[in-house]
Amino acid sequence: MTIQTVGIIGAGTMGNGIAQACAAAGLQVLMQDINEAAIERGLTTVSGSLDRLVKKGSLDETGKSGILARVRTTTRADDLAAADMVIEAATENEELKLRILQNVEAIVAPGAVVATNTSSISITRLAAAMHHPERFVGMHFFNPVPVMALVEIIRGLRTSDDTVALVTALAQRLGKTPIGVKNSAGFVVNRILCPMINEAIFALQEGLASAEEIDAGMKLGCNHPIGPLALCDLIGLDVELAVMEVLHGSFRDPKYRPAPLLREMVDAGMLGRKSGRGFYLYGG
């Protein structure tokens, strides 16, 4: 089987990034979301990202036009029937993902692969709600998708070898480096990264240092390219909280408890860059 058309559910941060990466690799893309406003925001983000590449000289206007022409959009889930593979990139909410995945499986052609871009939820548990779990796999991209080289390929208990091979080849076609991961809460990267960010939030909460000082310490002392609190703002505080809740609930280990400050900031709508305010202020 050769993948030529990729359906993407969700035009948000991850969905539009995956759409850009797929279209840049020459694939036809169908990006679906629940309303036109969400789709327009997604397309605007893709166009802006391509404009930056043009400004840098790594893409010309013809190339930009070609990429955008390969991204079609729809608000109708039924239109995903034309896709060889569908990647779900909705909000990190298990109940929502289950509803979407069950609906998609009823729409796609026999043999089509369905993947989820979840950053922490069990692939095996999501697959249990599907009629063909052997064609379901985790394909975890990292933000910003057009820039980040890694893709985690997560095999559920019943994911077939053929499915893993197909999505691994797709990741390589996108210019990414895939790593194979067994199904476990948080997988590999977030299992390590999110508790580190959470601990930085505890340090801030306890007044050990300011946000700027904590980030400077990790950048200068550990050679990280970005501090953990600035990174949390980039990821989204709501996403960080969702991952920590999955880790805490799955392992029942208090070391994974979300920092109270993280929960309070999410309750306040301080979600980081996407809301204009997190540990830092954005957009003036």
PDB file of C-alpha atoms in Angstrom:
ATOM      1  CA  MET A   1       0.000   0.000   0.000  1.00  0.00           C
ATOM      2  CA  THR A   2       1.216   3.483  -0.888  1.00  0.00           C
ATOM      3  CA  ILE A   3      -0.073   6.522   0.966  1.00  0.00           C
ATOM      4  CA  GLN A   4      -0.890   9.396  -1.362  1.00  0.00           C
ATOM      5  CA  THR A   5      -3.695  11.190   0.479  1.00  0.00           C
ATOM      6  CA  VAL A   6      -3.560  11.907   4.200  1.00  0.00           C
ATOM      7  CA  GLY A   7      -6.606  13.024   6.136  1.00  0.00           C
ATOM      8  CA  ILE A   8      -5.935  15.123   9.241  1.00  0.00           C
ATOM      9  CA  ILE A   9      -8.545  15.672  11.922  1.00  0.00           C
ATOM     10  CA  GLY A  10      -7.972  18.993  13.623  1.00  0.00           C
ATOM     11  CA  ALA A  11      -6.629  22.245  12.191  1.00  0.00           C
ATOM     12  CA  GLY A  12      -5.041  23.418  15.436  1.00  0.00           C
ATOM     13  CA  THR A  13      -1.366  23.709  16.314  1.00  0.00           C
ATOM     14  CA  MET A  14      -0.495  20.058  15.690  1.00  0.00           C
ATOM     15  CA  GLY A  15      -2.982  19.416  12.902  1.00  0.00           C
ATOM     16  CA  ASN A  16      -1.932  22.323  10.694  1.00  0.00           C
ATOM     17  CA  GLY A  17       1.738  21.513  11.322  1.00  0.00           C
ATOM     18  CA  ILE A  18       1.226  17.911  10.237  1.00  0.00           C
ATOM     19  CA  ALA A  19      -0.700  19.158   7.199  1.00  0.00           C
ATOM     20  CA  GLN A  20       2.186  21.428   6.207  1.00  0.00           C
ATOM     21  CA  ALA A  21       4.753  18.647   6.623  1.00  0.00           C
ATOM     22  CA  CYS A  22       2.702  16.209   4.547  1.00  0.00           C
ATOM     23  CA  ALA A  23       1.984  18.715   1.780  1.00  0.00           C
ATOM     24  CA  ALA A  24       5.656  19.776   1.668  1.00  0.00           C
ATOM     25  CA  ALA A  25       6.536  16.104   1.083  1.00  0.00           C
ATOM     26  CA  GLY A  26       4.265  16.004  -1.972  1.00  0.00           C
ATOM     27  CA  LEU A  27       1.268  14.301  -0.368  1.00  0.00           C
ATOM     28  CA  GLN A  28      -2.314  15.347  -0.917  1.00  0.00           C
ATOM     29  CA  VAL A  29      -3.818  16.557   2.358  1.00  0.00           C
ATOM     30  CA  LEU A  30      -7.405  16.841   3.535  1.00  0.00           C
ATOM     31  CA  MET A  31      -7.581  18.830   6.781  1.00  0.00           C
ATOM     32  CA  GLN A  32     -10.895  18.527   8.612  1.00  0.00           C
ATOM     33  CA  ASP A  33     -12.244  20.488  11.562  1.00  0.00           C
ATOM     34  CA  ILE A  34     -15.659  21.238  12.986  1.00  0.00           C
ATOM     35  CA  ASN A  35     -16.058  24.775  11.615  1.00  0.00           C
ATOM     36  CA  GLU A  36     -14.700  27.134   8.976  1.00  0.00           C
ATOM     37  CA  ALA A  37     -13.212  29.510  11.549  1.00  0.00           C
ATOM     38  CA  ALA A  38     -10.915  26.770  12.886  1.00  0.00           C
ATOM     39  CA  ILE A  39      -9.920  25.808   9.357  1.00  0.00           C
ATOM     40  CA  GLU A  40      -9.146  29.404   8.416  1.00  0.00           C
ATOM     41  CA  ARG A  41      -6.945  29.803  11.475  1.00  0.00           C
ATOM     42  CA  GLY A  42      -5.109  26.625  10.529  1.00  0.00           C
ATOM     43  CA  LEU A  43      -4.557  27.725   6.932  1.00  0.00           C
ATOM     44  CA  THR A  44      -3.375  31.151   8.094  1.00  0.00           C
ATOM     45  CA  THR A  45      -0.821  29.477  10.344  1.00  0.00           C
ATOM     46  CA  VAL A  46       0.456  27.277   7.501  1.00  0.00           C
ATOM     47  CA  SER A  47       0.703  30.247   5.152  1.00  0.00           C
ATOM     48  CA  GLY A  48       2.601  32.276   7.753  1.00  0.00           C
ATOM     49  CA  SER A  49       4.994  29.409   8.377  1.00  0.00           C
ATOM     50  CA  LEU A  50       5.678  29.105   4.643  1.00  0.00           C
ATOM     51  CA  ASP A  51       6.164  32.877   4.373  1.00  0.00           C
ATOM     52  CA  ARG A  52       8.953  32.623   6.942  1.00  0.00           C
ATOM     53  CA  LEU A  53      10.630  29.939   4.844  1.00  0.00           C
ATOM     54  CA  VAL A  54      10.357  32.167   1.768  1.00  0.00           C
ATOM     55  CA  LYS A  55      11.884  35.051   3.707  1.00  0.00           C
ATOM     56  CA  LYS A  56      14.790  32.815   4.730  1.00  0.00           C
ATOM     57  CA  GLY A  57      15.312  31.784   1.113  1.00  0.00           C
ATOM     58  CA  SER A  58      14.678  28.089   1.743  1.00  0.00           C
ATOM     59  CA  LEU A  59      11.419  28.164  -0.253  1.00  0.00           C
ATOM     60  CA  ASP A  60      10.265  30.216  -3.241  1.00  0.00           C
ATOM     61  CA  GLU A  61       6.786  31.530  -4.004  1.00  0.00           C
ATOM     62  CA  THR A  62       6.114  28.739  -6.491  1.00  0.00           C
ATOM     63  CA  GLY A  63       6.979  26.163  -3.864  1.00  0.00           C
ATOM     64  CA  LYS A  64       4.742  27.878  -1.334  1.00  0.00           C
ATOM     65  CA  SER A  65       1.829  27.922  -3.772  1.00  0.00           C
ATOM     66  CA  GLY A  66       2.329  24.246  -4.549  1.00  0.00           C
ATOM     67  CA  ILE A  67       2.259  23.266  -0.872  1.00  0.00           C
ATOM     68  CA  LEU A  68      -0.882  25.292  -0.183  1.00  0.00           C
ATOM     69  CA  ALA A  69      -2.569  23.829  -3.276  1.00  0.00           C
ATOM     70  CA  ARG A  70      -2.081  20.327  -1.877  1.00  0.00           C
ATOM     71  CA  VAL A  71      -3.959  21.203   1.322  1.00  0.00           C
ATOM     72  CA  ARG A  72      -7.710  20.878   0.905  1.00  0.00           C
ATOM     73  CA  THR A  73     -10.079  21.540   3.790  1.00  0.00           C
ATOM     74  CA  THR A  74     -13.500  20.391   4.895  1.00  0.00           C
ATOM     75  CA  THR A  75     -15.886  20.515   7.840  1.00  0.00           C
ATOM     76  CA  ARG A  76     -17.426  17.174   6.797  1.00  0.00           C
ATOM     77  CA  ALA A  77     -15.967  14.069   8.423  1.00  0.00           C
ATOM     78  CA  ASP A  78     -17.430  11.935   5.617  1.00  0.00           C
ATOM     79  CA  ASP A  79     -14.971  13.521   3.177  1.00  0.00           C
ATOM     80  CA  LEU A  80     -12.157  11.605   4.933  1.00  0.00           C
ATOM     81  CA  ALA A  81     -13.336   8.499   3.074  1.00  0.00           C
ATOM     82  CA  ALA A  82     -10.972   9.516   0.255  1.00  0.00           C
ATOM     83  CA  ALA A  83      -7.870   9.289   2.462  1.00  0.00           C
ATOM     84  CA  ASP A  84      -5.403   6.395   2.444  1.00  0.00           C
ATOM     85  CA  MET A  85      -4.527   7.268   6.034  1.00  0.00           C
ATOM     86  CA  VAL A  86      -6.129   9.487   8.655  1.00  0.00           C
ATOM     87  CA  ILE A  87      -4.191  11.145  11.484  1.00  0.00           C
ATOM     88  CA  GLU A  88      -6.300  12.318  14.414  1.00  0.00           C
ATOM     89  CA  ALA A  89      -4.810  15.466  15.961  1.00  0.00           C
ATOM     90  CA  ALA A  90      -7.625  16.641  18.201  1.00  0.00           C
ATOM     91  CA  THR A  91      -7.371  17.956  21.761  1.00  0.00           C
ATOM     92  CA  GLU A  92      -5.662  15.662  24.297  1.00  0.00           C
ATOM     93  CA  ASN A  93      -8.936  14.335  25.711  1.00  0.00           C
ATOM     94  CA  GLU A  94      -9.519  10.585  25.754  1.00  0.00           C
ATOM     95  CA  GLU A  95     -13.312  10.650  25.459  1.00  0.00           C
ATOM     96  CA  LEU A  96     -13.154  13.052  22.525  1.00  0.00           C
ATOM     97  CA  LYS A  97     -10.499  10.979  20.773  1.00  0.00           C
ATOM     98  CA  LEU A  98     -12.519   7.781  21.239  1.00  0.00           C
ATOM     99  CA  ARG A  99     -15.591   9.373  19.642  1.00  0.00           C
ATOM    100  CA  ILE A 100     -13.578  10.702  16.721  1.00  0.00           C
ATOM    101  CA  LEU A 101     -11.708   7.446  16.105  1.00  0.00           C
ATOM    102  CA  GLN A 102     -14.846   5.300  16.182  1.00  0.00           C
ATOM    103  CA  ASN A 103     -16.501   7.675  13.735  1.00  0.00           C
ATOM    104  CA  VAL A 104     -13.482   7.738  11.416  1.00  0.00           C
ATOM    105  CA  GLU A 105     -13.147   3.976  11.307  1.00  0.00           C
ATOM    106  CA  ALA A 106     -16.715   3.759  10.003  1.00  0.00           C
ATOM    107  CA  ILE A 107     -15.881   6.219   7.217  1.00  0.00           C
ATOM    108  CA  VAL A 108     -12.472   5.252   5.846  1.00  0.00           C
ATOM    109  CA  ALA A 109     -11.908   2.661   3.144  1.00  0.00           C
ATOM    110  CA  PRO A 110     -11.058  -0.940   4.108  1.00  0.00           C
ATOM    111  CA  GLY A 111      -7.311  -1.176   4.626  1.00  0.00           C
ATOM    112  CA  ALA A 112      -6.868   2.515   5.450  1.00  0.00           C
ATOM    113  CA  VAL A 113      -4.614   3.202   8.413  1.00  0.00           C
ATOM    114  CA  VAL A 114      -5.851   5.322  11.315  1.00  0.00           C
ATOM    115  CA  ALA A 115      -3.287   7.038  13.550  1.00  0.00           C
ATOM    116  CA  THR A 116      -3.518   9.254  16.601  1.00  0.00           C
ATOM    117  CA  ASN A 117      -1.146  12.073  17.458  1.00  0.00           C
ATOM    118  CA  THR A 118      -1.793  11.662  21.182  1.00  0.00           C
ATOM    119  CA  SER A 119       1.103  12.706  23.378  1.00  0.00           C
ATOM    120  CA  SER A 120       0.328  10.372  26.283  1.00  0.00           C
ATOM    121  CA  ILE A 121      -2.886   8.315  26.032  1.00  0.00           C
ATOM    122  CA  SER A 122      -2.681   4.513  25.735  1.00  0.00           C
ATOM    123  CA  ILE A 123      -2.760   3.339  22.126  1.00  0.00           C
ATOM    124  CA  THR A 124      -3.983  -0.089  23.236  1.00  0.00           C
ATOM    125  CA  ARG A 125      -6.894   1.439  25.150  1.00  0.00           C
ATOM    126  CA  LEU A 126      -7.923   3.658  22.242  1.00  0.00           C
ATOM    127  CA  ALA A 127      -7.624   0.707  19.851  1.00  0.00           C
ATOM    128  CA  ALA A 128      -9.906  -1.440  22.013  1.00  0.00           C
ATOM    129  CA  ALA A 129     -12.847   0.696  20.903  1.00  0.00           C
ATOM    130  CA  MET A 130     -12.131  -0.004  17.219  1.00  0.00           C
ATOM    131  CA  HIS A 131     -13.144  -2.917  14.988  1.00  0.00           C
ATOM    132  CA  HIS A 132      -9.717  -3.107  13.349  1.00  0.00           C
ATOM    133  CA  PRO A 133      -7.114  -2.372  16.038  1.00  0.00           C
ATOM    134  CA  GLU A 134      -4.424  -3.904  13.823  1.00  0.00           C
ATOM    135  CA  ARG A 135      -4.697  -0.861  11.530  1.00  0.00           C
ATOM    136  CA  PHE A 136      -4.424   1.646  14.380  1.00  0.00           C
ATOM    137  CA  VAL A 137      -1.152   3.173  15.600  1.00  0.00           C
ATOM    138  CA  GLY A 138       0.260   6.101  17.517  1.00  0.00           C
ATOM    139  CA  MET A 139       2.148   8.667  15.433  1.00  0.00           C
ATOM    140  CA  HIS A 140       3.326  11.343  17.850  1.00  0.00           C
ATOM    141  CA  PHE A 141       4.733  14.477  16.209  1.00  0.00           C
ATOM    142  CA  PHE A 142       6.395  17.286  18.134  1.00  0.00           C
ATOM    143  CA  ASN A 143       5.673  21.018  18.068  1.00  0.00           C
ATOM    144  CA  PRO A 144       6.462  22.846  15.836  1.00  0.00           C
ATOM    145  CA  VAL A 145       5.897  19.947  13.443  1.00  0.00           C
ATOM    146  CA  PRO A 146       7.565  21.457  10.342  1.00  0.00           C
ATOM    147  CA  VAL A 147      10.778  21.999  12.355  1.00  0.00           C
ATOM    148  CA  MET A 148      11.023  19.112  14.820  1.00  0.00           C
ATOM    149  CA  ALA A 149      12.692  16.005  13.401  1.00  0.00           C
ATOM    150  CA  LEU A 150      11.304  13.336  15.714  1.00  0.00           C
ATOM    151  CA  VAL A 151       8.195  11.177  15.375  1.00  0.00           C
ATOM    152  CA  GLU A 152       7.370   8.516  17.953  1.00  0.00           C
ATOM    153  CA  ILE A 153       5.726   5.468  16.361  1.00  0.00           C
ATOM    154  CA  ILE A 154       3.763   3.760  19.123  1.00  0.00           C
ATOM    155  CA  ARG A 155       2.584   0.190  18.695  1.00  0.00           C
ATOM    156  CA  GLY A 156      -0.530  -0.908  20.575  1.00  0.00           C
ATOM    157  CA  LEU A 157      -0.917  -4.503  21.717  1.00  0.00           C
ATOM    158  CA  ARG A 158      -2.767  -5.426  18.505  1.00  0.00           C
ATOM    159  CA  THR A 159      -1.101  -3.060  16.002  1.00  0.00           C
ATOM    160  CA  SER A 160       0.177  -5.067  13.019  1.00  0.00           C
ATOM    161  CA  ASP A 161       3.759  -5.116  11.748  1.00  0.00           C
ATOM    162  CA  ASP A 162       2.512  -3.885   8.363  1.00  0.00           C
ATOM    163  CA  THR A 163       0.894  -0.840   9.952  1.00  0.00           C
ATOM    164  CA  VAL A 164       4.043   0.029  11.884  1.00  0.00           C
ATOM    165  CA  ALA A 165       6.153  -0.360   8.740  1.00  0.00           C
ATOM    166  CA  LEU A 166       3.790   1.835   6.721  1.00  0.00           C
ATOM    167  CA  VAL A 167       3.721   4.755   9.152  1.00  0.00           C
ATOM    168  CA  THR A 168       7.466   4.487   9.758  1.00  0.00           C
ATOM    169  CA  ALA A 169       8.029   4.823   6.006  1.00  0.00           C
ATOM    170  CA  LEU A 170       5.625   7.779   5.929  1.00  0.00           C
ATOM    171  CA  ALA A 171       7.534   9.544   8.721  1.00  0.00           C
ATOM    172  CA  GLN A 172      10.754   9.064   6.770  1.00  0.00           C
ATOM    173  CA  ARG A 173       9.095  10.423   3.621  1.00  0.00           C
ATOM    174  CA  LEU A 174       8.241  13.548   5.624  1.00  0.00           C
ATOM    175  CA  GLY A 175      11.936  13.945   6.414  1.00  0.00           C
ATOM    176  CA  LYS A 176      11.439  12.909  10.038  1.00  0.00           C
ATOM    177  CA  THR A 177      13.384  10.460  12.173  1.00  0.00           C
ATOM    178  CA  PRO A 178      10.987   7.870  13.616  1.00  0.00           C
ATOM    179  CA  ILE A 179      11.664   5.902  16.778  1.00  0.00           C
ATOM    180  CA  GLY A 180       9.694   2.799  17.716  1.00  0.00           C
ATOM    181  CA  VAL A 181       8.088   2.946  21.149  1.00  0.00           C
ATOM    182  CA  LYS A 182       6.172   0.414  23.205  1.00  0.00           C
ATOM    183  CA  ASN A 183       2.790   1.482  24.488  1.00  0.00           C
ATOM    184  CA  SER A 184       3.145   3.121  27.901  1.00  0.00           C
ATOM    185  CA  ALA A 185       1.788   6.319  29.420  1.00  0.00           C
ATOM    186  CA  GLY A 186       3.691   9.307  28.056  1.00  0.00           C
ATOM    187  CA  PHE A 187       5.687   7.037  25.725  1.00  0.00           C
ATOM    188  CA  VAL A 188       9.394   8.032  25.809  1.00  0.00           C
ATOM    189  CA  VAL A 189       9.876  11.771  25.343  1.00  0.00           C
ATOM    190  CA  ASN A 190       6.958  13.028  27.442  1.00  0.00           C
ATOM    191  CA  ARG A 191       7.654  10.419  30.110  1.00  0.00           C
ATOM    192  CA  ILE A 192      10.964  12.239  30.623  1.00  0.00           C
ATOM    193  CA  LEU A 193      10.168  15.797  29.534  1.00  0.00           C
ATOM    194  CA  CYS A 194       6.849  16.567  31.216  1.00  0.00           C
ATOM    195  CA  PRO A 195       7.925  15.619  34.768  1.00  0.00           C
ATOM    196  CA  MET A 196      10.984  17.834  34.284  1.00  0.00           C
ATOM    197  CA  ILE A 197       8.748  20.750  33.301  1.00  0.00           C
ATOM    198  CA  ASN A 198       6.407  19.950  36.186  1.00  0.00           C
ATOM    199  CA  GLU A 199       9.352  20.042  38.611  1.00  0.00           C
ATOM    200  CA  ALA A 200      10.344  23.465  37.245  1.00  0.00           C
ATOM    201  CA  ILE A 201       6.805  24.652  38.021  1.00  0.00           C
ATOM    202  CA  PHE A 202       7.148  23.313  41.570  1.00  0.00           C
ATOM    203  CA  ALA A 203      10.413  25.263  41.880  1.00  0.00           C
ATOM    204  CA  LEU A 204       8.655  28.440  40.746  1.00  0.00           C
ATOM    205  CA  GLN A 205       5.690  27.768  43.028  1.00  0.00           C
ATOM    206  CA  GLU A 206       8.017  27.361  46.013  1.00  0.00           C
ATOM    207  CA  GLY A 207       9.803  30.622  45.203  1.00  0.00           C
ATOM    208  CA  LEU A 208      13.212  29.025  44.622  1.00  0.00           C
ATOM    209  CA  ALA A 209      13.829  31.412  41.731  1.00  0.00           C
ATOM    210  CA  SER A 210      11.955  33.501  39.183  1.00  0.00           C
ATOM    211  CA  ALA A 211      10.728  32.020  35.902  1.00  0.00           C
ATOM    212  CA  GLU A 212      13.525  33.814  34.064  1.00  0.00           C
ATOM    213  CA  GLU A 213      16.135  32.487  36.482  1.00  0.00           C
ATOM    214  CA  ILE A 214      14.842  28.908  36.337  1.00  0.00           C
ATOM    215  CA  ASP A 215      14.918  28.969  32.545  1.00  0.00           C
ATOM    216  CA  ALA A 216      18.357  30.581  32.466  1.00  0.00           C
ATOM    217  CA  GLY A 217      19.637  27.928  34.845  1.00  0.00           C
ATOM    218  CA  MET A 218      18.525  25.064  32.614  1.00  0.00           C
ATOM    219  CA  LYS A 219      19.731  26.783  29.431  1.00  0.00           C
ATOM    220  CA  LEU A 220      23.153  27.729  30.769  1.00  0.00           C
ATOM    221  CA  GLY A 221      23.663  24.881  33.212  1.00  0.00           C
ATOM    222  CA  CYS A 222      22.285  22.006  31.116  1.00  0.00           C
ATOM    223  CA  ASN A 223      22.727  23.472  27.618  1.00  0.00           C
ATOM    224  CA  HIS A 224      19.004  23.272  26.873  1.00  0.00           C
ATOM    225  CA  PRO A 225      18.013  25.440  23.893  1.00  0.00           C
ATOM    226  CA  ILE A 226      14.915  26.690  25.730  1.00  0.00           C
ATOM    227  CA  GLY A 227      14.039  26.804  29.419  1.00  0.00           C
ATOM    228  CA  PRO A 228      11.374  24.440  30.803  1.00  0.00           C
ATOM    229  CA  LEU A 229       8.873  27.182  31.634  1.00  0.00           C
ATOM    230  CA  ALA A 230       9.195  28.850  28.221  1.00  0.00           C
ATOM    231  CA  LEU A 231       8.856  25.387  26.678  1.00  0.00           C
ATOM    232  CA  CYS A 232       5.701  24.767  28.692  1.00  0.00           C
ATOM    233  CA  ASP A 233       4.283  28.013  27.315  1.00  0.00           C
ATOM    234  CA  LEU A 234       5.076  26.754  23.810  1.00  0.00           C
ATOM    235  CA  ILE A 235       3.540  23.328  24.392  1.00  0.00           C
ATOM    236  CA  GLY A 236       0.526  24.710  26.230  1.00  0.00           C
ATOM    237  CA  LEU A 237      -0.047  24.515  29.973  1.00  0.00           C
ATOM    238  CA  ASP A 238      -3.272  22.577  29.371  1.00  0.00           C
ATOM    239  CA  VAL A 239      -1.364  19.954  27.386  1.00  0.00           C
ATOM    240  CA  GLU A 240       1.298  19.698  30.099  1.00  0.00           C
ATOM    241  CA  LEU A 241      -1.427  19.217  32.711  1.00  0.00           C
ATOM    242  CA  ALA A 242      -3.192  16.582  30.600  1.00  0.00           C
ATOM    243  CA  VAL A 243       0.026  14.581  30.201  1.00  0.00           C
ATOM    244  CA  MET A 244       0.849  14.784  33.905  1.00  0.00           C
ATOM    245  CA  GLU A 245      -2.657  13.613  34.778  1.00  0.00           C
ATOM    246  CA  VAL A 246      -2.260  10.624  32.450  1.00  0.00           C
ATOM    247  CA  LEU A 247       1.134   9.764  33.987  1.00  0.00           C
ATOM    248  CA  HIS A 248      -0.191  10.166  37.530  1.00  0.00           C
ATOM    249  CA  GLY A 249      -3.316   8.138  36.836  1.00  0.00           C
ATOM    250  CA  SER A 250      -1.471   5.386  34.989  1.00  0.00           C
ATOM    251  CA  PHE A 251       1.453   4.803  37.349  1.00  0.00           C
ATOM    252  CA  ARG A 252      -0.197   5.838  40.643  1.00  0.00           C
ATOM    253  CA  ASP A 253       3.141   7.290  41.643  1.00  0.00           C
ATOM    254  CA  PRO A 254       3.136  10.621  43.533  1.00  0.00           C
ATOM    255  CA  LYS A 255       6.241  11.762  41.654  1.00  0.00           C
ATOM    256  CA  TYR A 256       3.927  12.444  38.701  1.00  0.00           C
ATOM    257  CA  ARG A 257       1.439  14.633  40.607  1.00  0.00           C
ATOM    258  CA  PRO A 258       0.755  17.875  38.703  1.00  0.00           C
ATOM    259  CA  ALA A 259       2.039  21.014  40.405  1.00  0.00           C
ATOM    260  CA  PRO A 260      -0.868  22.932  42.009  1.00  0.00           C
ATOM    261  CA  LEU A 261       0.357  26.118  40.295  1.00  0.00           C
ATOM    262  CA  LEU A 262       0.060  24.399  36.908  1.00  0.00           C
ATOM    263  CA  ARG A 263      -3.530  23.392  37.615  1.00  0.00           C
ATOM    264  CA  GLU A 264      -4.426  26.869  38.885  1.00  0.00           C
ATOM    265  CA  MET A 265      -2.943  28.587  35.831  1.00  0.00           C
ATOM    266  CA  VAL A 266      -4.899  26.294  33.512  1.00  0.00           C
ATOM    267  CA  ASP A 267      -8.067  27.051  35.485  1.00  0.00           C
ATOM    268  CA  ALA A 268      -7.296  30.761  34.983  1.00  0.00           C
ATOM    269  CA  GLY A 269      -6.983  30.313  31.219  1.00  0.00           C
ATOM    270  CA  MET A 270      -3.258  31.083  31.297  1.00  0.00           C
ATOM    271  CA  LEU A 271      -2.284  28.462  28.724  1.00  0.00           C
ATOM    272  CA  GLY A 272       0.937  29.935  27.350  1.00  0.00           C
ATOM    273  CA  ARG A 273       1.556  31.310  23.893  1.00  0.00           C
ATOM    274  CA  LYS A 274      -1.843  30.309  22.513  1.00  0.00           C
ATOM    275  CA  SER A 275      -3.679  32.390  25.124  1.00  0.00           C
ATOM    276  CA  GLY A 276      -1.153  35.235  25.208  1.00  0.00           C
ATOM    277  CA  ARG A 277      -0.126  34.551  28.784  1.00  0.00           C
ATOM    278  CA  GLY A 278       1.508  31.720  30.685  1.00  0.00           C
ATOM    279  CA  PHE A 279       4.728  31.958  32.616  1.00  0.00           C
ATOM    280  CA  TYR A 280       5.520  34.854  30.262  1.00  0.00           C
ATOM    281  CA  LEU A 281       3.446  37.445  28.377  1.00  0.00           C
ATOM    282  CA  TYR A 282       3.052  37.253  24.596  1.00  0.00           C
ATOM    283  CA  GLY A 283       1.717  39.511  21.886  1.00  0.00           C
ATOM    284  CA  GLY A 284       2.266  42.798  23.694  1.00  0.00           C
TER     285      GLY A 284
END
